[in-house]
Amino acid sequence: MSTSSNFNQDWTKEKWCNGDGFIIEGTVKKVKVHSMFISSKPAVHHTPLPTRFVSITVEVDQCIKRNYKDGVEVPPKMVRATAIAKGYLNKFERVQSQLVEKVDSNALAKAVGSPTGKALPIGFHDDSLPSLHPSTPNIFEFWADAEKFSHKDTKVGDEIRIKTIGNSIFLESVVKMDSQQISNFSGDQQLGSSWTNQIMKHADKDEAPSKKFQPTKQKEFQQDDDEEQDWS
């Protein structure tokens, strides 16, 4: 399926992609190709946006702000996991770490869409608005450059993590999430099976029977300690 729009306003990154952007997780509801026919000319030294996109409709599960330090993206701010005493038997209940800068759908719509809270800027593709937030809660439409992303790579039902270019509907990255591919929020590095294998290796070492005590080794360590004391 493909759609198109005519647009006569400024069509540049400088106009539509300000801000740090968002990291969004959700489920793909629809994929199509959308083309923009632009009648305006970009200002000098401004960067024109693409005009052909893979449009991905997503039911948003959670959204957080992207964070940068000295120009480098860093993981999102989180509340540390804590252990809370429970009862008088020294039992503890662990409280998992939580994201601090979560963004709800209303705030996301105002940031990437229109100031009135619609999920798309007015004029981008108004025919989609009735099927998007807030008319259809938590449903958003994001656009990925068709020269960099294929509409065949994303399917309805896929659980994905996307990063926006600034506070816009335009996408910098799309990552599928499944049991074999786990990514961190900042770099989208694949941890997956290799990471879990490392955990298992460490667990095996911890559970292995301890080796026989070797006095000679202890003597060597003791000698090193004595030498360090002589230098002090």
GROMACS .gro file of N, CA and C in nm, residues 23-28 58-64 102-105 137-140 159-161:
model
   72
   23ILE      N    1   1.332   0.757   2.235
   23ILE     CA    2   1.345   0.613   2.213
   23ILE      C    3   1.209   0.554   2.245
   24ILE      N    4   1.154   0.481   2.150
   24ILE     CA    5   1.016   0.433   2.162
   24ILE      C    6   1.011   0.283   2.138
   25GLU      N    7   0.938   0.213   2.223
   25GLU     CA    8   0.916   0.070   2.204
   25GLU      C    9   0.767   0.046   2.180
   26GLY      N   10   0.737  -0.044   2.089
   26GLY     CA   11   0.597  -0.073   2.062
   26GLY      C   12   0.581  -0.185   1.961
   27THR      N   13   0.458  -0.205   1.919
   27THR     CA   14   0.422  -0.313   1.826
   27THR      C   15   0.376  -0.255   1.693
   28VAL      N   16   0.429  -0.309   1.585
   28VAL     CA   17   0.394  -0.261   1.451
   28VAL      C   18   0.250  -0.301   1.417
   58VAL      N   19   0.271   0.241   1.478
   58VAL     CA   20   0.315   0.170   1.598
   58VAL      C   21   0.218   0.194   1.713
   59GLU      N   22   0.185   0.088   1.784
   59GLU     CA   23   0.117   0.102   1.913
   59GLU      C   24   0.225   0.116   2.019
   60VAL      N   25   0.237   0.235   2.075
   60VAL     CA   26   0.348   0.266   2.166
   60VAL      C   27   0.326   0.203   2.303
   61ASP      N   28   0.427   0.128   2.348
   61ASP     CA   29   0.424   0.069   2.482
   61ASP      C   30   0.491   0.161   2.583
   62GLN      N   31   0.608   0.214   2.547
   62GLN     CA   32   0.675   0.309   2.634
   62GLN      C   33   0.765   0.400   2.552
   63CYS      N   34   0.790   0.516   2.608
   63CYS     CA   35   0.870   0.618   2.539
   63CYS      C   36   0.956   0.691   2.641
   64ILE      N   37   1.081   0.714   2.607
   64ILE     CA   38   1.171   0.791   2.693
   64ILE      C   39   1.247   0.893   2.608
  102LYS      N   40   1.026   0.889   3.153
  102LYS     CA   41   0.925   0.831   3.065
  102LYS      C   42   0.832   0.940   3.014
  103VAL      N   43   0.789   0.926   2.891
  103VAL     CA   44   0.704   1.025   2.826
  103VAL      C   45   0.571   0.959   2.791
  104ASP      N   46   0.460   1.021   2.831
  104ASP     CA   47   0.331   0.961   2.798
  104ASP      C   48   0.291   0.998   2.655
  105SER      N   49   0.186   0.934   2.606
  105SER     CA   50   0.147   0.951   2.466
  105SER      C   51   0.102   1.093   2.433
  137PRO      N   52  -0.605   0.593   2.084
  137PRO     CA   53  -0.500   0.609   2.185
  137PRO      C   54  -0.376   0.523   2.161
  138ASN      N   55  -0.260   0.588   2.179
  138ASN     CA   56  -0.128   0.524   2.176
  138ASN      C   57  -0.084   0.477   2.038
  139ILE      N   58  -0.158   0.511   1.935
  139ILE     CA   59  -0.119   0.473   1.799
  139ILE      C   60  -0.051   0.592   1.731
  140PHE      N   61   0.074   0.569   1.683
  140PHE     CA   62   0.152   0.675   1.620
  140PHE      C   63   0.204   0.626   1.485
  159GLU      N   64   0.772  -0.650   1.732
  159GLU     CA   65   0.800  -0.560   1.844
  159GLU      C   66   0.931  -0.489   1.813
  160ILE      N   67   0.928  -0.357   1.813
  160ILE     CA   68   1.044  -0.282   1.769
  160ILE      C   69   1.082  -0.173   1.869
  161ARG      N   70   1.206  -0.130   1.858
  161ARG     CA   71   1.254  -0.012   1.929
  161ARG      C   72   1.304   0.086   1.824
   0.00000   0.00000   0.00000
